[in-house]
JSON list of C-alpha atoms in Angstrom, two decimals:
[
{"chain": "A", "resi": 99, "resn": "UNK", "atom": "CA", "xyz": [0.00, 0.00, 0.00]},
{"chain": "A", "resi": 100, "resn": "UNK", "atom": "CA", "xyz": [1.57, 3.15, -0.85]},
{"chain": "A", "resi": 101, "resn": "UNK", "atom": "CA", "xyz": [1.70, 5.90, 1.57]},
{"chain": "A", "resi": 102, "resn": "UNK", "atom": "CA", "xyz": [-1.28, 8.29, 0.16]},
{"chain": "A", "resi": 103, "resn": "UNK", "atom": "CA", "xyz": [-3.25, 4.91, 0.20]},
{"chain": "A", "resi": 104, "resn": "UNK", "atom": "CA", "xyz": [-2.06, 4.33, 3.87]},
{"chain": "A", "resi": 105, "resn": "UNK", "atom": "CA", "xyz": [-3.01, 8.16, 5.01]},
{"chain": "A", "resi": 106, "resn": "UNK", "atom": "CA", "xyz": [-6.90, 7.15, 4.04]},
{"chain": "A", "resi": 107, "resn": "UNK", "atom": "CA", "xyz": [-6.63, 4.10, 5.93]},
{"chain": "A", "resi": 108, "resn": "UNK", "atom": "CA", "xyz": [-8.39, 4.28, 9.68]},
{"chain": "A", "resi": 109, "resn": "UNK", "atom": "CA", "xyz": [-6.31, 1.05, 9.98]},
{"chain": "A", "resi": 110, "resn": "UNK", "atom": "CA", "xyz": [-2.91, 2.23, 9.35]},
{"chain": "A", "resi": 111, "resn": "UNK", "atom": "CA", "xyz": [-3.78, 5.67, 11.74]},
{"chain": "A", "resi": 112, "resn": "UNK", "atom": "CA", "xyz": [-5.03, 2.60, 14.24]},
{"chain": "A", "resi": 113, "resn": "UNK", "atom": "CA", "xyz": [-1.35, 0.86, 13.97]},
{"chain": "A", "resi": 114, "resn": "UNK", "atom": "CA", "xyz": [0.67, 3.75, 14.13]},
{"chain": "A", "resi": 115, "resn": "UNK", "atom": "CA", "xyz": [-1.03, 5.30, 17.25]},
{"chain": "A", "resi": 116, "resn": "UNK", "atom": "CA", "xyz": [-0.71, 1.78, 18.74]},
{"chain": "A", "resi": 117, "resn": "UNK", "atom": "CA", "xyz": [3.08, 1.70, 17.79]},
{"chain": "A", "resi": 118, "resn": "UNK", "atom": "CA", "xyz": [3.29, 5.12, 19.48]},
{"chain": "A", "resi": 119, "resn": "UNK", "atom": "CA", "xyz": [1.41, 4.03, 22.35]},
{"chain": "A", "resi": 120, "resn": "UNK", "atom": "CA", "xyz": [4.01, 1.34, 23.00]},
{"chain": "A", "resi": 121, "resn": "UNK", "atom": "CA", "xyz": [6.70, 2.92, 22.45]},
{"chain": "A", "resi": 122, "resn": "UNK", "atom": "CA", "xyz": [6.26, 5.80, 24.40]},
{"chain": "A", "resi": 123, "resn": "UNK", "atom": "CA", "xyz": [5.29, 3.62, 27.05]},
{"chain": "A", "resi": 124, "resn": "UNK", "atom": "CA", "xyz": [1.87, 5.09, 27.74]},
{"chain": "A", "resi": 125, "resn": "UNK", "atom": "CA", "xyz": [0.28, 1.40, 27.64]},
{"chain": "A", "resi": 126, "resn": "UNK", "atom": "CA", "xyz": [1.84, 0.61, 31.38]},
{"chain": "A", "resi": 127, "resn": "UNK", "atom": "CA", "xyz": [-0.41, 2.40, 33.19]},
{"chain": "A", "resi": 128, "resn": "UNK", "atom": "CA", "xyz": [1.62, 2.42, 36.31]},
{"chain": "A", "resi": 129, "resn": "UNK", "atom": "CA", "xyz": [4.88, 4.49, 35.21]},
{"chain": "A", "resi": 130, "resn": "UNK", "atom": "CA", "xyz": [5.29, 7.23, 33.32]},
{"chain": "A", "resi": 131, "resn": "UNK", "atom": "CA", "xyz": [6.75, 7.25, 30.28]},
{"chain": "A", "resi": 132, "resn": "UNK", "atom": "CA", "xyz": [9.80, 9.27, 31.72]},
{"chain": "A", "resi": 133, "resn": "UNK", "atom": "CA", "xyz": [10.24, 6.53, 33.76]},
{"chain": "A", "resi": 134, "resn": "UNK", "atom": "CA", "xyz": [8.89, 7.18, 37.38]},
{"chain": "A", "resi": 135, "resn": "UNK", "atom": "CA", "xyz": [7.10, 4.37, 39.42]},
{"chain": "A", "resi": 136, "resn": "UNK", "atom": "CA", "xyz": [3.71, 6.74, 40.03]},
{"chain": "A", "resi": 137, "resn": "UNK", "atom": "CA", "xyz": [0.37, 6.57, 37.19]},
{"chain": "A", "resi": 138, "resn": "UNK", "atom": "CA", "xyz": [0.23, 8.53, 34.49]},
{"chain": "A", "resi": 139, "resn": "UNK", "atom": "CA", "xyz": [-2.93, 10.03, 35.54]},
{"chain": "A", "resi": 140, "resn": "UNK", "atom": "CA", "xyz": [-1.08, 11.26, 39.24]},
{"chain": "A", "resi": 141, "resn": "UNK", "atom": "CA", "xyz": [1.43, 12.54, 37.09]},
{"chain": "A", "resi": 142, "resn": "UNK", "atom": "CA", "xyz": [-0.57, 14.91, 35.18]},
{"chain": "A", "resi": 143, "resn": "UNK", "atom": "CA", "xyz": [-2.68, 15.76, 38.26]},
{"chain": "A", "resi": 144, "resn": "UNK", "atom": "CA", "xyz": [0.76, 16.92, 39.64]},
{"chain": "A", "resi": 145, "resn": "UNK", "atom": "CA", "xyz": [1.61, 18.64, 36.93]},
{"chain": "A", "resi": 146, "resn": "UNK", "atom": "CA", "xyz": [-1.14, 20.34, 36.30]},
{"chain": "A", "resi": 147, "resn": "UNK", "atom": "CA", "xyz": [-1.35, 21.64, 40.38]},
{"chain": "A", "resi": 148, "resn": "UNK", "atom": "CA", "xyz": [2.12, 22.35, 40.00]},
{"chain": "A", "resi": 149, "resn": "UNK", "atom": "CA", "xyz": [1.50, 24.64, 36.91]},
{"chain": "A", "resi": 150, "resn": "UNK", "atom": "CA", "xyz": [-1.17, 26.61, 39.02]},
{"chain": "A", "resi": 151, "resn": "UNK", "atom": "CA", "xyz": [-0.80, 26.96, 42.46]},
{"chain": "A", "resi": 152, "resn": "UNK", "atom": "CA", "xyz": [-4.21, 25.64, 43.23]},
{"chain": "A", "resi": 153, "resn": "UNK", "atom": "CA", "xyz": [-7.35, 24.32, 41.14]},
{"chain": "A", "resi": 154, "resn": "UNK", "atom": "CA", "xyz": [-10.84, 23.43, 42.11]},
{"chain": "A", "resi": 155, "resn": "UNK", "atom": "CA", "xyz": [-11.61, 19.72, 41.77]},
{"chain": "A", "resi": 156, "resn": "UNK", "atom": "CA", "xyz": [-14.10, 20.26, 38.84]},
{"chain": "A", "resi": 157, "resn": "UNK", "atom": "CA", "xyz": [-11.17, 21.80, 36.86]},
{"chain": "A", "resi": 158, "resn": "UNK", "atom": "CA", "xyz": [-8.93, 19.34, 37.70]},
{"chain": "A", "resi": 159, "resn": "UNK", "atom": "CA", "xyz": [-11.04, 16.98, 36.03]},
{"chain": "A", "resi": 160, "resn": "UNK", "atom": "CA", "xyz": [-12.34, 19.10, 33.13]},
{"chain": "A", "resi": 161, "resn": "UNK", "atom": "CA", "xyz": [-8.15, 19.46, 32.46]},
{"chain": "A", "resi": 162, "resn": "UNK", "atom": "CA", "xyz": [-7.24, 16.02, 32.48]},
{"chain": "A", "resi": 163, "resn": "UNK", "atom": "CA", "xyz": [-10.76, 15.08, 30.84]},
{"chain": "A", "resi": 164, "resn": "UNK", "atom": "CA", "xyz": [-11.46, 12.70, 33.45]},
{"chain": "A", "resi": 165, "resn": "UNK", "atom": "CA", "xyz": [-15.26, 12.07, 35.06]},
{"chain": "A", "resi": 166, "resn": "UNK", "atom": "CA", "xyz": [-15.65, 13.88, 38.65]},
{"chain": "A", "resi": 167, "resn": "UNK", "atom": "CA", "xyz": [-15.57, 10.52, 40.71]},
{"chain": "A", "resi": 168, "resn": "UNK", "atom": "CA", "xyz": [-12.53, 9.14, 38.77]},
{"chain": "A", "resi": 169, "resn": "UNK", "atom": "CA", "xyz": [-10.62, 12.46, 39.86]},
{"chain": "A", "resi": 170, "resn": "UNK", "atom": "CA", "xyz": [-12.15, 12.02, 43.30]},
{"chain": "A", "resi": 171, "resn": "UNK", "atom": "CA", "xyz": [-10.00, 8.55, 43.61]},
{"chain": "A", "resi": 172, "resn": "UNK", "atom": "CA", "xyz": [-7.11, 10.09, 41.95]},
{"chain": "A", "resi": 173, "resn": "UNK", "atom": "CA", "xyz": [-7.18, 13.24, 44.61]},
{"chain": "A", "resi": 174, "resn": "UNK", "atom": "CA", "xyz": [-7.62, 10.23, 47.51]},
{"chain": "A", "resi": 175, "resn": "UNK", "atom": "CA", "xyz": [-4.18, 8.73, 46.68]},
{"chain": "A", "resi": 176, "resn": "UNK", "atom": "CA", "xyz": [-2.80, 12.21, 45.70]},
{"chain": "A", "resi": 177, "resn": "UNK", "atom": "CA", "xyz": [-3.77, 12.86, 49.52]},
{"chain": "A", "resi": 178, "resn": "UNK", "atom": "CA", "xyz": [-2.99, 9.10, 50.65]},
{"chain": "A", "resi": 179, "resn": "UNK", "atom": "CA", "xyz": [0.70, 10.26, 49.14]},
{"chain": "A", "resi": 180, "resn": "UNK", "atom": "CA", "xyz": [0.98, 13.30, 50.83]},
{"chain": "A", "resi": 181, "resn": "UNK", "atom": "CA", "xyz": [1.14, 15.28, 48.03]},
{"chain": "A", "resi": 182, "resn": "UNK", "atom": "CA", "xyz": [-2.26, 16.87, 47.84]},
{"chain": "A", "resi": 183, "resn": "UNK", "atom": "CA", "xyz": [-4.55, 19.09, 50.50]},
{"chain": "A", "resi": 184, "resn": "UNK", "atom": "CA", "xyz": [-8.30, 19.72, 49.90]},
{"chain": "A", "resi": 185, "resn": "UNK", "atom": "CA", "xyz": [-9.82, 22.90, 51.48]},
{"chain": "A", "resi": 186, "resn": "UNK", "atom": "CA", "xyz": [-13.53, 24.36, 50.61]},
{"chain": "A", "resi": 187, "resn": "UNK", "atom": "CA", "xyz": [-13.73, 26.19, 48.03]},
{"chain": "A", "resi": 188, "resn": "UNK", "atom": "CA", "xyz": [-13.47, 30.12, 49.74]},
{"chain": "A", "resi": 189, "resn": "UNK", "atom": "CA", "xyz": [-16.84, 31.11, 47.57]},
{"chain": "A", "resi": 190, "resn": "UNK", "atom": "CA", "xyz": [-18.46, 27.88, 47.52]},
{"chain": "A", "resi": 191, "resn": "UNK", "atom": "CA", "xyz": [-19.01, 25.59, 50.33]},
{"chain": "A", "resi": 192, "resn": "UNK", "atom": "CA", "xyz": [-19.30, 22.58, 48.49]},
{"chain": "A", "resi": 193, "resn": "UNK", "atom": "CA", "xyz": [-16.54, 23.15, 46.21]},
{"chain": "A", "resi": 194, "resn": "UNK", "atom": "CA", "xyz": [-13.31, 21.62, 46.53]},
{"chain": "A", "resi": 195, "resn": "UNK", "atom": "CA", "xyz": [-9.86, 23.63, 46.17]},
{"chain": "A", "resi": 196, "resn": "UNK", "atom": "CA", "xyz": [-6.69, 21.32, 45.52]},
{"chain": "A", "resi": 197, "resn": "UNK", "atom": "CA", "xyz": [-3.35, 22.49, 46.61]},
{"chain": "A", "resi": 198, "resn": "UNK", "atom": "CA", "xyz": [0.37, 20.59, 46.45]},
{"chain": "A", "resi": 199, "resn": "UNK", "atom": "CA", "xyz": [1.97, 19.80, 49.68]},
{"chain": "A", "resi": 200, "resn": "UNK", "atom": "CA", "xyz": [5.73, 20.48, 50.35]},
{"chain": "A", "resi": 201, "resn": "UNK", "atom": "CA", "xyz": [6.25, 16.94, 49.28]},
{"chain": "A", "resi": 202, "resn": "UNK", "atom": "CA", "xyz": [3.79, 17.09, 46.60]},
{"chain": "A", "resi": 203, "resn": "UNK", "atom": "CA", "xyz": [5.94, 20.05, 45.26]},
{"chain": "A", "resi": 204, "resn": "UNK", "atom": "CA", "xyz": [9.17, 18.10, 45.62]},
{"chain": "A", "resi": 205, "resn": "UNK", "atom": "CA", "xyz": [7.16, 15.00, 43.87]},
{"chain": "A", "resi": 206, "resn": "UNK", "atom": "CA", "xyz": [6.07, 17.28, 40.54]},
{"chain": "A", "resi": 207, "resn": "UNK", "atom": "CA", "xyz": [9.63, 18.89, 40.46]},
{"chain": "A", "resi": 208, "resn": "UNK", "atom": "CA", "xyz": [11.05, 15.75, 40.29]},
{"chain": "A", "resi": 209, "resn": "UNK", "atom": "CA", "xyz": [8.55, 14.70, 37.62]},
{"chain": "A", "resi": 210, "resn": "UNK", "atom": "CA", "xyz": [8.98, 17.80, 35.65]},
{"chain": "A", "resi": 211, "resn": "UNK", "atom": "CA", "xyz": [12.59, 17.21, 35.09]},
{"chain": "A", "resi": 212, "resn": "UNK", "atom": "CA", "xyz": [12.04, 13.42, 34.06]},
{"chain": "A", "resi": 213, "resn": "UNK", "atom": "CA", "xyz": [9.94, 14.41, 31.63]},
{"chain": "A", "resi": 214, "resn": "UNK", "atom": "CA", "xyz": [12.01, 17.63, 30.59]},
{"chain": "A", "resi": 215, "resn": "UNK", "atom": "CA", "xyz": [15.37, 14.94, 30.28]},
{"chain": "A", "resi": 216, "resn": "UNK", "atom": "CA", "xyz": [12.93, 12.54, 28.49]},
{"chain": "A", "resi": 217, "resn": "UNK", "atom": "CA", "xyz": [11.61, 15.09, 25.80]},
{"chain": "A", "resi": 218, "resn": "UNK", "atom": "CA", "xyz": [14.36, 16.79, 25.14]},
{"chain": "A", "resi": 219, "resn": "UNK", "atom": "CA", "xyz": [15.85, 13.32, 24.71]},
{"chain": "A", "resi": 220, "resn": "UNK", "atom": "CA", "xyz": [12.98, 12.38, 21.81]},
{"chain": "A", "resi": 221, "resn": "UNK", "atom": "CA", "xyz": [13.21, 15.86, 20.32]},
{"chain": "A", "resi": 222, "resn": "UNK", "atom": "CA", "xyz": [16.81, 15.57, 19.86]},
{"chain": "A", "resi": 223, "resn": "UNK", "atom": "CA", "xyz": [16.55, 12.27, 18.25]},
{"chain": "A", "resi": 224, "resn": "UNK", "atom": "CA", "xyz": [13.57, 14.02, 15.34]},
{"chain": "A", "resi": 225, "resn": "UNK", "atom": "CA", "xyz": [15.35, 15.46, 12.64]},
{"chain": "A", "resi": 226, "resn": "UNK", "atom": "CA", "xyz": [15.51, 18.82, 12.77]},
{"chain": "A", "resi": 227, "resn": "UNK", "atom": "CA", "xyz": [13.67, 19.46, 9.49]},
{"chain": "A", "resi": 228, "resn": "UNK", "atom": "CA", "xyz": [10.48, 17.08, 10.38]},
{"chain": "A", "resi": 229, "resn": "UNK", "atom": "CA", "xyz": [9.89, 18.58, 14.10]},
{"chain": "A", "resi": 230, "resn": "UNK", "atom": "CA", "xyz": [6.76, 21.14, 13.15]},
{"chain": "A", "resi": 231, "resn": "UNK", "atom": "CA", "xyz": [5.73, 18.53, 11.25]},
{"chain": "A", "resi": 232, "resn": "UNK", "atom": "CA", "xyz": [5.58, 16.18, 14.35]},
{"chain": "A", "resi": 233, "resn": "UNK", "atom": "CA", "xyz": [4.05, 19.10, 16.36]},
{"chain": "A", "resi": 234, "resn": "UNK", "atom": "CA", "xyz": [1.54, 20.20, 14.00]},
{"chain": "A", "resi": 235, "resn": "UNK", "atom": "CA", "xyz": [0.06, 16.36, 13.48]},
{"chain": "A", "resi": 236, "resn": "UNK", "atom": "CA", "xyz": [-0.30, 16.76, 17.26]},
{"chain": "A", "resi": 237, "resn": "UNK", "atom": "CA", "xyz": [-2.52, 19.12, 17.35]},
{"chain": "A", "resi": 238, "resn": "UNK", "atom": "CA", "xyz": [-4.50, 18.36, 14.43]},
{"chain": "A", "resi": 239, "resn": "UNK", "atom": "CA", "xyz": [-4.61, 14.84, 16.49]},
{"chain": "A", "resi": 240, "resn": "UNK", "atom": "CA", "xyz": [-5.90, 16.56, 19.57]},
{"chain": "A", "resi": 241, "resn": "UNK", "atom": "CA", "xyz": [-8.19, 18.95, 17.32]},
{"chain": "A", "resi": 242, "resn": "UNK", "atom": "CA", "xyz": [-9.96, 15.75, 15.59]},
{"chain": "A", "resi": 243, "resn": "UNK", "atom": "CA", "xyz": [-10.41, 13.88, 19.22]},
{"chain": "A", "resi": 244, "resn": "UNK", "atom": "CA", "xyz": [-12.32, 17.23, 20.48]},
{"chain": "A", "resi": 245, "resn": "UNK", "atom": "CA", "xyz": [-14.69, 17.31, 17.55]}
]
């Protein structure tokens, strides 16, 4: 099959997303792909906390497109961990506001520079010439999943 007949093919986008998935490591559910023993789903949670200071629950999930009770378990064993503190929401009593403990600080630094040795790792090793290439099928990727 030649590659315009491949690019038509829901199969072939199948395989290579599959071959991606593998290889990037995002099929072990328990690691990250930069390598650290905690779930990908924690991981983002931390990262995402870490990026703002402090988000209501809701937004939490509505970030990492989870449902509400899903994130509700995830915040548990954030808190279980250490790394997370709830606190009502100042202007809504049954609101939640999520906030990274010292150690959950420490824990998304030290995932933030896995995954900043682990990208710059995989961008190093795209040629130079194909990179906004890479990028841009990214977000068309992420464009076509929202539709």
């Amino acid at each position: 099959m030649s590659r315009d007949q491949r690019a038509d093919d829901p199969v072939a986008l199948q395989e290579a997303l599959g071959s991606f998935v593998r290889a990037f490591g995002l099929h072990q559910p328990e690691a990250t792909p930069c390598g650290r023993p905690i779930p990908v789903s924690e991981a983002h949670a931390l990262s995402e906390l870490a990026q703002e200071g402090e988000l209501r629950q809701v937004e939490l999930a509505r970030r990492l497109r989870l449902q509400k009770s899903t994130v509700s378990r995830l915040v548990r064993q954030l808190s279980t961990r250490d790394w997370v503190e709830r606190a009502p929401a100042p202007d809504d009593g049954r609101g939640v506001v999520l906030r990274l403990t010292a150690a959950g600080r420490r824990a998304a630094q030290n995932l933030a520079e896995a995954r900043r040795k682990r990208f710059s790792r995989l961008l190093g090793s795209i040629p130079a010439h194909e990179r906004s290439g890479v990028l841009h099928a990214l977000d068309v990727m992420v464009e076509a999943l929202d539709e």
